[in-house]
Coordinates of N, CA and C in Angstrom, one line a residue:
Chain R
X1 N -26.8 -9.8 -14.7 CA -26.5 -11.0 -15.7 C -25.5 -12.0 -15.4
X2 N -25.1 -13.0 -15.8 CA -23.9 -13.9 -15.9 C -23.1 -12.8 -15.9
X3 N -22.2 -13.2 -15.4 CA -20.4 -12.8 -14.9 C -19.2 -13.5 -15.6
X4 N -18.0 -13.0 -15.7 CA -16.8 -14.0 -16.8 C -17.0 -15.4 -15.8
X5 N -17.3 -16.4 -16.9 CA -16.7 -17.6 -16.3 C -15.8 -18.1 -16.4
X6 N -14.9 -19.2 -15.9 CA -13.3 -19.7 -16.5 C -14.0 -21.3 -16.4
X7 N -13.1 -21.8 -17.1 CA -13.4 -23.3 -16.9 C -11.7 -23.9 -17.2
X8 N -11.1 -24.2 -17.0 CA -12.2 -25.4 -15.4 C -11.4 -24.5 -14.6
X9 N -12.1 -25.2 -13.2 CA -12.2 -24.0 -11.8 C -10.6 -24.8 -11.2
X10 N -10.1 -25.7 -11.7 CA -8.8 -26.9 -11.1 C -8.7 -27.5 -11.5
X11 N -7.2 -27.5 -12.6 CA -6.2 -28.7 -13.4 C -5.2 -28.6 -12.9
X12 N -5.2 -30.3 -12.7 CA -3.7 -30.9 -12.5 C -3.4 -31.7 -13.3
X13 N -2.2 -31.5 -14.1 CA -1.1 -31.8 -14.7 C 0.0 -32.2 -14.9
X14 N 0.6 -32.9 -15.5 CA 2.1 -33.6 -15.7 C 2.9 -32.6 -15.8
X15 N 3.9 -32.5 -15.6 CA 5.5 -31.8 -16.0 C 5.1 -31.9 -17.4
X16 N 5.3 -31.2 -18.5 CA 5.5 -31.6 -20.2 C 4.4 -31.7 -20.8
X17 N 3.3 -32.0 -20.0 CA 1.8 -31.9 -20.5 C 1.4 -30.3 -21.2
X18 N 0.2 -30.4 -22.6 CA -0.8 -28.9 -22.7 C -1.7 -28.9 -21.7
X19 N -1.9 -28.0 -21.7 CA -3.2 -27.4 -20.8 C -4.0 -26.1 -21.8
X20 N -5.2 -26.1 -21.5 CA -6.1 -25.4 -22.1 C -7.1 -24.6 -21.5
X21 N -6.8 -23.1 -21.4 CA -7.8 -23.0 -19.8 C -8.5 -21.5 -21.0
X22 N -9.9 -22.1 -20.5 CA -10.9 -21.1 -21.2 C -11.4 -20.1 -20.1
X23 N -11.8 -18.7 -20.8 CA -12.4 -17.5 -20.6 C -13.3 -17.4 -21.2
X24 N -14.7 -17.1 -20.7 CA -16.1 -16.5 -21.1 C -16.6 -15.5 -20.5
X25 N -16.3 -14.2 -21.1 CA -16.6 -13.1 -20.9 C -18.0 -12.4 -20.9
X26 N -17.7 -11.4 -20.2 CA -19.4 -10.9 -19.9 C -19.6 -10.5 -21.4
X27 N -20.9 -10.7 -21.8 CA -21.8 -10.3 -23.3 C -21.4 -9.3 -23.2
X28 N -20.8 -8.8 -24.9 CA -20.8 -7.4 -24.7 C -19.2 -6.6 -24.9
X29 N -18.8 -7.3 -23.8 CA -17.5 -6.9 -23.3 C -16.4 -6.7 -24.0
X30 N -15.7 -5.3 -24.7 CA -14.9 -6.0 -26.2 C -13.2 -6.1 -25.1
X31 N -13.3 -5.5 -24.4 CA -11.8 -6.3 -23.5 C -11.6 -7.3 -23.0
X32 N -10.6 -8.3 -23.0 CA -10.0 -9.6 -22.5 C -9.0 -9.2 -21.7
X33 N -8.5 -9.5 -20.6 CA -7.2 -9.9 -20.4 C -7.2 -10.8 -19.7
X34 N -5.6 -11.5 -19.4 CA -5.4 -12.7 -18.8 C -4.2 -12.0 -18.0
X35 N -4.3 -12.6 -16.8 CA -3.6 -13.0 -16.1 C -3.0 -14.3 -15.4
X36 N -1.5 -13.8 -14.2 CA -1.7 -14.9 -13.8 C -1.0 -14.4 -12.3
X37 N -1.5 -15.0 -11.2 CA -1.3 -14.8 -9.8 C -1.0 -16.0 -9.3
X38 N 0.5 -15.9 -8.5 CA 0.9 -17.3 -8.0 C 0.7 -17.3 -6.7
X39 N 1.0 -18.0 -5.4 CA 0.4 -18.5 -4.4 C 1.2 -17.1 -3.7
X40 N -0.2 -16.1 -3.2 CA 0.5 -15.2 -2.2 C 0.9 -14.0 -2.6
X41 N 0.8 -14.1 -3.8 CA 1.5 -12.7 -4.4 C 0.2 -11.8 -5.6
X42 N 0.7 -10.6 -6.3 CA 0.3 -9.8 -7.1 C -0.3 -10.6 -8.2
X43 N -0.6 -9.9 -9.2 CA -1.2 -9.9 -10.4 C -0.5 -9.6 -11.7
X44 N 0.0 -10.9 -12.4 CA 1.2 -10.7 -13.3 C 0.2 -10.8 -15.0
X45 N 0.5 -9.2 -15.4 CA -0.2 -9.7 -16.5 C 0.5 -10.3 -17.5
X46 N -0.8 -10.6 -18.4 CA 0.0 -11.8 -19.5 C -0.3 -11.5 -20.9
X47 N -1.9 -11.1 -21.2 CA -2.0 -10.4 -22.4 C -3.4 -9.9 -22.6
X48 N -3.4 -9.2 -23.2 CA -4.9 -8.7 -23.5 C -5.3 -8.1 -25.1
X49 N -6.7 -8.6 -25.7 CA -7.6 -8.6 -26.1 C -8.3 -7.1 -26.2
X50 N -8.4 -6.1 -27.8 CA -8.9 -5.5 -27.3 C -10.2 -5.3 -28.8
X51 N -11.3 -5.7 -28.8 CA -11.8 -5.6 -30.4 C -11.2 -6.6 -31.3
X52 N -10.9 -6.1 -32.8 CA -10.3 -6.6 -33.4 C -8.8 -5.9 -33.6
X53 N -8.1 -5.8 -32.6 CA -7.3 -4.5 -32.3 C -6.1 -6.0 -32.5
X54 N -4.7 -6.1 -33.1 CA -4.4 -7.3 -32.3 C -3.5 -7.5 -30.8
X55 N -3.4 -8.5 -30.5 CA -3.1 -8.1 -28.9 C -2.2 -7.8 -28.3
X56 N -2.5 -7.3 -27.2 CA -0.6 -7.0 -26.5 C -0.8 -8.1 -25.7
X57 N 0.7 -8.9 -25.7 CA 1.3 -10.2 -26.0 C 2.4 -9.6 -25.0
X58 N 2.6 -8.7 -24.4 CA 3.8 -8.0 -23.8 C 4.2 -8.9 -22.3
X59 N 3.2 -9.4 -21.6 CA 3.3 -9.8 -20.7 C 3.9 -11.6 -20.5
X60 N 3.5 -12.3 -21.8 CA 3.4 -13.4 -21.8 C 5.1 -14.6 -21.6
X61 N 5.3 -15.2 -20.5 CA 6.6 -15.0 -20.2 C 7.5 -15.8 -21.1
X62 N 6.8 -16.5 -21.8 CA 7.5 -17.2 -22.9 C 6.5 -18.1 -23.5
X63 N 7.7 -18.4 -25.2 CA 6.7 -18.7 -26.0 C 5.9 -19.7 -25.9
X64 N 6.3 -21.0 -24.8 CA 5.4 -21.9 -24.5 C 3.6 -21.5 -24.1
X65 N 3.9 -19.8 -23.6 CA 2.1 -19.2 -23.4 C 1.6 -18.8 -24.9
X66 N 0.3 -19.0 -25.5 CA -0.5 -18.6 -26.4 C -1.5 -18.4 -26.0
X67 N -2.4 -17.2 -26.6 CA -4.0 -17.1 -26.1 C -4.8 -16.7 -27.7
X68 N -5.9 -17.2 -27.4 CA -6.3 -17.0 -28.7 C -8.1 -16.1 -28.1
X69 N -8.6 -15.6 -29.1 CA -9.9 -15.1 -28.7 C -10.9 -15.2 -29.9
X70 N -11.9 -15.8 -29.9 CA -12.2 -16.1 -31.5 C -13.7 -15.5 -31.6
X71 N -14.1 -14.8 -32.7 CA -15.2 -14.3 -32.2 C -15.3 -12.9 -31.4
X72 N -14.5 -12.4 -31.1 CA -14.2 -11.3 -30.4 C -15.1 -11.7 -28.6
X73 N -15.2 -13.3 -28.7 CA -15.9 -13.5 -27.0 C -14.8 -14.2 -26.3
X74 N -15.2 -15.4 -26.5 CA -14.7 -16.6 -25.9 C -13.0 -17.1 -26.0
X75 N -12.3 -16.7 -24.6 CA -10.8 -17.0 -24.9 C -10.2 -18.1 -24.4
X76 N -9.2 -18.6 -25.1 CA -8.5 -20.0 -24.8 C -6.7 -19.6 -24.3
X77 N -6.3 -19.6 -23.2 CA -4.9 -19.8 -22.9 C -4.5 -21.2 -23.2
X78 N -3.3 -21.2 -23.6 CA -2.8 -22.6 -23.8 C -1.0 -22.7 -23.3
X79 N -0.7 -23.3 -22.3 CA 0.0 -23.5 -22.2 C 1.2 -24.8 -22.6
X80 N 2.2 -24.8 -23.4 CA 2.5 -25.7 -24.1 C 4.0 -26.4 -23.0
X81 N 3.8 -27.9 -23.0 CA 5.4 -28.4 -22.1 C 4.7 -27.9 -20.8
X82 N 4.2 -28.3 -20.0 CA 3.9 -26.8 -18.7 C 4.9 -27.3 -17.9
X83 N 6.0 -26.7 -16.9 CA 6.7 -26.3 -16.0 C 5.8 -26.2 -14.5
X84 N 6.7 -26.9 -13.6 CA 6.3 -26.4 -12.1 C 5.8 -25.3 -11.8
X85 N 7.1 -24.3 -12.6 CA 6.8 -22.9 -12.0 C 5.9 -22.5 -13.1
X86 N 5.0 -22.5 -13.6 CA 3.3 -22.6 -14.1 C 2.8 -22.7 -13.0
X87 N 2.5 -23.2 -12.2 CA 1.5 -23.7 -11.3 C 0.8 -22.0 -10.7
X88 N -0.1 -22.0 -10.2 CA -1.0 -20.6 -10.0 C -2.1 -20.9 -10.6
X89 N -2.5 -19.5 -10.2 CA -4.1 -19.3 -10.4 C -4.3 -18.4 -11.6
X90 N -4.7 -18.7 -13.0 CA -5.0 -17.6 -14.1 C -6.4 -17.1 -14.1
X91 N -6.1 -16.1 -13.7 CA -7.1 -15.2 -13.7 C -8.0 -14.6 -15.3
X92 N -9.2 -14.4 -15.5 CA -9.4 -13.9 -16.7 C -10.5 -12.4 -16.4
X93 N -9.8 -11.2 -17.1 CA -11.1 -10.2 -16.5 C -11.8 -9.8 -18.0
X94 N -12.9 -9.0 -17.8 CA -13.2 -8.6 -19.3 C -13.5 -7.0 -18.6
X95 N -13.8 -6.2 -19.9 CA -14.3 -5.1 -19.6 C -14.8 -4.2 -20.8
X96 N -15.8 -3.5 -20.7 CA -17.2 -2.9 -21.9 C -15.9 -2.3 -22.7
X97 N -14.8 -1.9 -22.1 CA -13.7 -1.2 -23.4 C -12.9 -0.6 -22.5
X98 N -11.5 -0.8 -23.6 CA -10.7 -0.5 -23.3 C -10.1 1.0 -23.1
X99 N -10.3 1.6 -22.7 CA -10.4 3.0 -22.2 C -10.5 3.7 -20.8
X100 N -10.9 4.9 -20.6 CA -10.3 5.6 -19.2 C -11.3 5.2 -18.0
X101 N -12.1 4.8 -18.7 CA -13.0 4.8 -17.5 C -14.3 3.2 -17.2
X102 N -13.5 2.3 -17.9 CA -14.2 1.1 -16.8 C -13.4 -0.3 -16.6
X103 N -14.4 -0.1 -15.6 CA -13.3 -1.5 -14.6 C -13.4 -3.3 -15.4
X104 N -12.8 -3.8 -14.5 CA -12.7 -5.1 -15.3 C -13.6 -5.4 -14.3
X105 N -14.1 -6.5 -14.8 CA -14.8 -7.7 -14.1 C -14.2 -9.3 -14.2
X106 N -13.4 -9.6 -13.2 CA -12.8 -10.7 -13.1 C -13.7 -12.0 -13.1
X107 N -13.0 -13.5 -13.2 CA -13.9 -14.5 -12.9 C -12.9 -15.2 -12.0
X108 N -14.1 -16.2 -11.6 CA -13.4 -16.9 -10.5 C -11.7 -17.5 -10.3
X109 N -11.4 -17.6 -11.4 CA -9.9 -18.0 -11.9 C -9.8 -19.9 -12.1
X110 N -8.8 -20.4 -12.7 CA -8.5 -21.6 -13.0 C -7.0 -21.8 -12.3
X111 N -7.3 -23.0 -11.1 CA -6.0 -23.1 -10.6 C -5.2 -24.3 -11.3
X112 N -4.0 -23.7 -11.9 CA -3.1 -25.2 -12.5 C -1.9 -25.5 -11.6
X113 N -2.1 -26.7 -11.3 CA -1.3 -27.4 -10.1 C 0.0 -28.3 -11.4
X114 N 1.0 -28.3 -11.6 CA 1.9 -29.1 -12.5 C 2.7 -29.9 -11.9
X115 N 2.8 -31.0 -11.7 CA 3.4 -31.9 -10.8 C 4.6 -32.7 -11.7
Chain T
X1 N 9.9 -0.3 -18.7 CA 8.4 0.1 -18.8 C 7.6 0.7 -17.7
X2 N 6.4 1.2 -18.1 CA 5.3 1.4 -17.0 C 5.6 0.9 -15.7
X3 N 5.7 1.3 -14.4 CA 5.2 0.3 -13.3 C 4.7 1.3 -12.5
X4 N 3.8 0.0 -11.4 CA 3.3 0.7 -10.1 C 3.3 -0.2 -9.6
X5 N 4.0 1.1 -8.3 CA 4.1 0.4 -7.4 C 3.5 0.6 -6.2
X6 N 3.6 -0.3 -4.9 CA 2.5 -0.2 -3.9 C 3.0 -0.8 -2.7
X7 N 2.9 -0.1 -1.7 CA 3.3 -0.4 -0.5 C 2.2 0.0 0.5
X8 N 2.7 -0.8 2.0 CA 3.5 -1.9 2.4 C 2.6 -2.9 1.4
X9 N 3.8 -3.9 1.5 CA 3.2 -5.4 0.8 C 2.5 -6.2 2.2
X10 N 2.3 -6.2 3.5 CA 1.3 -6.4 4.1 C 1.3 -5.5 5.6
X11 N 0.3 -5.8 5.8 CA -0.5 -4.7 7.0 C -1.0 -5.7 8.1
X12 N -0.8 -5.1 9.5 CA -1.2 -6.3 10.4 C -2.3 -5.0 11.2
X13 N -3.3 -5.0 11.8 CA -3.2 -4.2 12.8 C -4.4 -4.8 13.5
X14 N -4.7 -3.9 14.8 CA -5.7 -4.0 15.9 C -7.4 -3.9 15.2
X15 N -8.6 -4.4 15.6 CA -9.6 -4.3 15.4 C -9.4 -2.6 15.8
X16 N -10.7 -1.7 15.0 CA -10.5 -0.4 14.9 C -9.4 0.5 14.6
X17 N -8.0 0.3 14.4 CA -7.0 0.9 14.2 C -7.1 1.4 12.4
X18 N -6.7 2.5 12.4 CA -6.6 2.5 10.7 C -5.9 2.0 10.3
X19 N -6.3 2.5 8.7 CA -5.0 1.3 7.9 C -5.0 2.1 6.4
X20 N -4.0 1.9 5.8 CA -3.6 3.5 4.8 C -2.2 2.2 3.9
X21 N -2.6 2.5 2.5 CA -2.1 1.8 1.6 C -1.9 2.9 0.5
X22 N -0.6 2.9 0.1 CA -0.1 3.6 -1.1 C 0.8 3.2 -2.4
X23 N -0.1 3.7 -3.5 CA 0.5 3.0 -4.8 C 1.3 4.6 -5.4
X24 N 2.5 4.3 -6.3 CA 3.3 5.2 -7.1 C 3.5 4.8 -8.4
X25 N 2.7 5.0 -9.3 CA 3.7 5.5 -10.6 C 4.5 5.5 -11.3
X26 N 5.5 5.2 -12.2 CA 6.4 5.7 -12.8 C 6.1 6.9 -13.8
X27 N 4.9 6.7 -14.2 CA 4.1 8.0 -15.4 C 3.0 8.6 -15.0
X28 N 2.7 9.2 -15.7 CA 0.8 10.2 -15.5 C 0.3 9.1 -16.2
X29 N -0.9 9.1 -15.2 CA -2.4 8.2 -15.0 C -3.4 8.7 -15.8
X30 N -4.1 7.8 -16.6 CA -5.3 8.6 -17.0 C -6.2 8.5 -16.0
X31 N -6.0 7.2 -14.9 CA -7.0 7.0 -14.3 C -6.1 6.1 -13.1
X32 N -6.8 5.6 -12.0 CA -6.7 4.6 -11.1 C -7.8 4.2 -10.7
X33 N -7.4 2.8 -10.2 CA -9.0 1.9 -9.5 C -8.1 1.3 -8.9
X34 N -9.3 0.8 -7.9 CA -8.9 -0.1 -6.6 C -9.5 -1.1 -6.8
X35 N -8.8 -2.3 -6.2 CA -9.6 -3.4 -6.0 C -9.8 -4.2 -4.9
X36 N -10.2 -5.3 -4.4 CA -10.1 -5.6 -3.5 C -10.4 -7.1 -3.9
X37 N -9.5 -7.9 -3.0 CA -9.5 -9.6 -3.2 C -9.6 -10.6 -1.5
X38 N -10.9 -11.1 -1.9 CA -11.3 -11.4 -0.2 C -10.1 -13.0 -0.4
X39 N -9.6 -13.1 0.5 CA -9.1 -14.6 0.7 C -9.9 -15.1 0.3
X40 N -9.3 -16.2 -1.0 CA -9.8 -17.6 -1.7 C -10.4 -16.7 -2.6
X41 N -10.6 -15.5 -2.6 CA -11.5 -15.0 -4.0 C -10.7 -14.3 -5.1
X42 N -11.2 -13.7 -5.9 CA -11.1 -12.9 -7.0 C -11.2 -11.2 -6.7
X43 N -10.4 -10.1 -7.6 CA -10.2 -9.4 -7.2 C -11.9 -9.0 -7.9
X44 N -12.1 -7.7 -6.7 CA -13.5 -6.9 -7.8 C -13.2 -5.5 -7.1
X45 N -14.0 -4.8 -8.4 CA -13.6 -3.4 -8.1 C -14.1 -2.4 -7.1
X46 N -13.6 -1.2 -6.9 CA -13.7 -0.8 -5.4 C -14.5 0.4 -6.3
X47 N -13.5 0.8 -7.2 CA -13.6 2.4 -7.3 C -13.1 3.1 -8.1
X48 N -13.3 4.3 -8.9 CA -12.0 4.6 -9.9 C -12.5 6.4 -9.7
X49 N -10.7 6.8 -9.4 CA -10.3 8.1 -10.0 C -9.7 8.5 -10.9
X50 N -10.3 10.0 -11.3 CA -10.1 10.3 -12.5 C -9.3 11.5 -12.7
X51 N -9.7 12.3 -11.6 CA -9.1 13.8 -11.7 C -8.3 13.8 -11.0
X52 N -7.6 14.9 -11.1 CA -6.3 15.3 -10.7 C -6.6 16.2 -9.0
X53 N -6.1 14.9 -7.8 CA -7.0 15.7 -6.4 C -7.9 14.7 -6.3
X54 N -8.5 14.4 -7.1 CA -9.9 13.5 -6.8 C -9.7 13.3 -5.2
X55 N -11.0 13.5 -4.4 CA -10.9 12.5 -3.1 C -12.6 11.6 -3.5
X56 N -12.5 10.4 -3.1 CA -13.2 9.6 -2.9 C -13.6 9.3 -1.3
X57 N -14.9 9.1 -1.1 CA -15.4 8.3 0.1 C -16.4 7.3 -0.3
X58 N -16.6 6.0 0.6 CA -17.3 4.7 0.6 C -17.5 4.3 1.6
X59 N -18.0 4.5 2.8 CA -18.3 4.7 4.0 C -16.9 5.0 4.9
X60 N -16.1 4.0 5.2 CA -15.1 4.2 5.7 C -13.7 3.8 5.3
X61 N -14.2 3.9 4.1 CA -12.6 4.1 2.8 C -12.6 4.9 2.4
X62 N -11.4 5.9 2.2 CA -11.8 6.8 1.4 C -9.8 6.8 0.3
X63 N -10.3 7.3 -0.9 CA -9.6 7.2 -1.9 C -9.4 8.6 -2.3
X64 N -8.0 8.5 -2.6 CA -7.4 9.8 -3.4 C -6.5 9.7 -4.3
X65 N -6.3 11.0 -5.5 CA -5.5 10.5 -6.2 C -4.7 12.1 -6.3
X66 N -3.6 11.6 -6.4 CA -2.5 12.8 -6.4 C -2.9 14.3 -7.5
X67 N -2.3 14.9 -7.1 CA -2.2 16.4 -8.0 C -2.0 15.7 -9.6
X68 N -0.8 14.9 -9.7 CA 0.2 14.6 -10.3 C -0.4 13.7 -11.1
X69 N -1.6 13.3 -10.6 CA -1.7 12.3 -11.2 C -0.8 10.8 -11.4
X70 N 0.1 10.5 -10.3 CA 1.1 9.6 -10.8 C 1.3 8.8 -9.3
X71 N 0.2 9.8 -8.1 CA 0.2 8.4 -7.0 C -1.1 8.5 -6.4
X72 N -1.6 7.4 -5.3 CA -3.0 7.3 -5.0 C -2.8 6.8 -3.9
X73 N -3.7 6.6 -2.9 CA -4.0 6.3 -1.6 C -5.0 5.6 -1.0
X74 N -5.6 5.0 -0.5 CA -6.4 3.9 0.0 C -6.6 4.3 2.0
X75 N -7.5 5.0 2.4 CA -7.4 4.7 3.9 C -8.4 4.4 4.3
X76 N -8.1 3.2 5.4 CA -9.7 2.8 6.1 C -9.7 3.3 7.7
X77 N -10.9 3.7 7.7 CA -10.7 4.3 9.3 C -11.5 3.0 10.2
X78 N -11.2 3.1 11.1 CA -11.8 1.8 12.3 C -12.1 0.8 11.3
X79 N -10.4 -0.2 11.3 CA -10.5 -1.4 10.6 C -11.9 -2.1 11.3
X80 N -12.4 -3.4 10.5 CA -13.3 -4.1 11.4 C -12.4 -5.1 10.6
X81 N -13.1 -6.4 10.8 CA -12.7 -8.1 10.4 C -12.9 -8.3 9.2
X82 N -14.3 -7.3 8.9 CA -14.5 -7.6 7.3 C -13.6 -7.1 6.1
X83 N -12.9 -6.1 6.9 CA -11.6 -5.4 6.1 C -10.6 -6.0 5.7
X84 N -10.4 -7.7 6.0 CA -9.3 -8.3 5.8 C -9.2 -8.8 4.2
X85 N -8.5 -8.8 3.8 CA -7.8 -8.9 2.3 C -7.0 -8.7 1.9
X86 N -6.5 -8.4 0.3 CA -5.7 -8.0 -0.4 C -5.9 -6.8 -1.1
X87 N -5.8 -5.2 -1.1 CA -6.1 -4.7 -1.9 C -5.5 -3.9 -2.9
X88 N -5.7 -3.8 -4.1 CA -4.8 -3.5 -5.3 C -5.3 -2.1 -6.3
X89 N -4.1 -1.1 -6.1 CA -4.6 -0.5 -7.3 C -4.0 -0.6 -8.9
X90 N -4.7 -0.1 -9.6 CA -4.0 -0.4 -11.2 C -4.3 1.0 -11.6
X91 N -3.1 1.2 -12.5 CA -3.5 2.8 -13.3 C -3.6 2.5 -14.4
X92 N -4.4 3.1 -14.9 CA -4.2 2.9 -16.4 C -3.9 3.9 -17.3
X93 N -2.9 3.3 -18.5 CA -1.9 3.9 -19.1 C -2.9 5.6 -20.0
X94 N -1.9 6.1 -21.0 CA -3.0 6.6 -21.9 C -3.2 5.6 -23.2
X95 N -2.6 4.0 -23.0 CA -2.4 3.5 -24.3 C -3.8 2.3 -23.7
X96 N -4.5 2.8 -22.3 CA -5.4 2.1 -21.8 C -5.0 0.5 -21.4
X97 N -4.4 0.3 -20.9 CA -3.5 -0.9 -20.5 C -3.9 -0.9 -19.3
X98 N -4.2 -1.7 -18.2 CA -4.3 -1.4 -16.9 C -3.1 -2.2 -16.1
X99 N -2.2 -1.4 -15.5 CA -1.1 -2.1 -15.1 C -1.7 -1.7 -13.1
X100 N -1.5 -3.0 -12.8 CA -1.8 -3.8 -11.3 C -0.4 -3.4 -10.6
X101 N -0.7 -2.6 -9.1 CA 0.5 -3.1 -8.4 C 0.8 -4.3 -7.8
X102 N 1.5 -4.6 -6.4 CA 1.7 -5.6 -5.9 C 0.6 -6.2 -4.6
X103 N 0.0 -4.7 -4.7 CA -1.4 -5.1 -3.8 C -0.8 -5.2 -2.2
X104 N -1.6 -5.0 -1.4 CA -1.2 -4.9 -0.1 C -2.3 -5.9 0.8
X105 N -1.8 -6.8 1.4 CA -2.2 -7.9 2.2 C -2.8 -7.1 4.0
X106 N -3.5 -6.8 3.8 CA -4.6 -6.3 5.2 C -5.0 -7.5 6.2
X107 N -4.1 -8.0 7.2 CA -5.2 -8.4 8.0 C -5.2 -7.4 9.4
X108 N -6.5 -7.9 9.6 CA -7.3 -7.3 11.1 C -6.8 -8.4 12.2
X109 N -6.5 -7.9 13.5 CA -6.7 -9.0 14.6 C -8.2 -8.5 15.7
X110 N -9.3 -9.7 16.1 CA -10.3 -8.8 16.2 C -9.7 -8.5 17.7

């Protein structure tokens, strides 16, 4: 079946503009994660959603970052007033359940460049 | 907060040499997962270890989970150029959140 998809694949924006990044998880997966990966760096956790529970926002770096997940499926990560340090690849992952036994399936990522 | 540390950050080996990356958690983990990210790609799940002291093998790859469930290792025997990439461990806490290590980037010289 279809994997996790993300759009756009690349986004170039000017400093100060807002951007929206979209993630379509695998159908039926209740858990959804957002990560940020700077060039040559590891995965920085941003936020995760699980079912109808309140999301864990503990990884969001500032109040310019927010995320929504509508209807328990598609998620949008919004970055307001973008800064150059926001440039990175933003990865989304979904999992059938937030629990001890389920792997995460990653999307291809959105490469964000802030000029 | 809970942290997962991974060493080394980089490793360069000659093709045919062995390679090991180590992962340590500040707290006991429910399980540990390993992922591989090829250059330009996204992380792909390799394996999950759940039991204390568990050892699993995938061809030339051997994964171990420590007795205290706080550390893990990935060992590759006789590396090949296809093994190039970054290997991440990810520990799952009892709250369900997956915490990734910083990754070990492996370069293999042919």
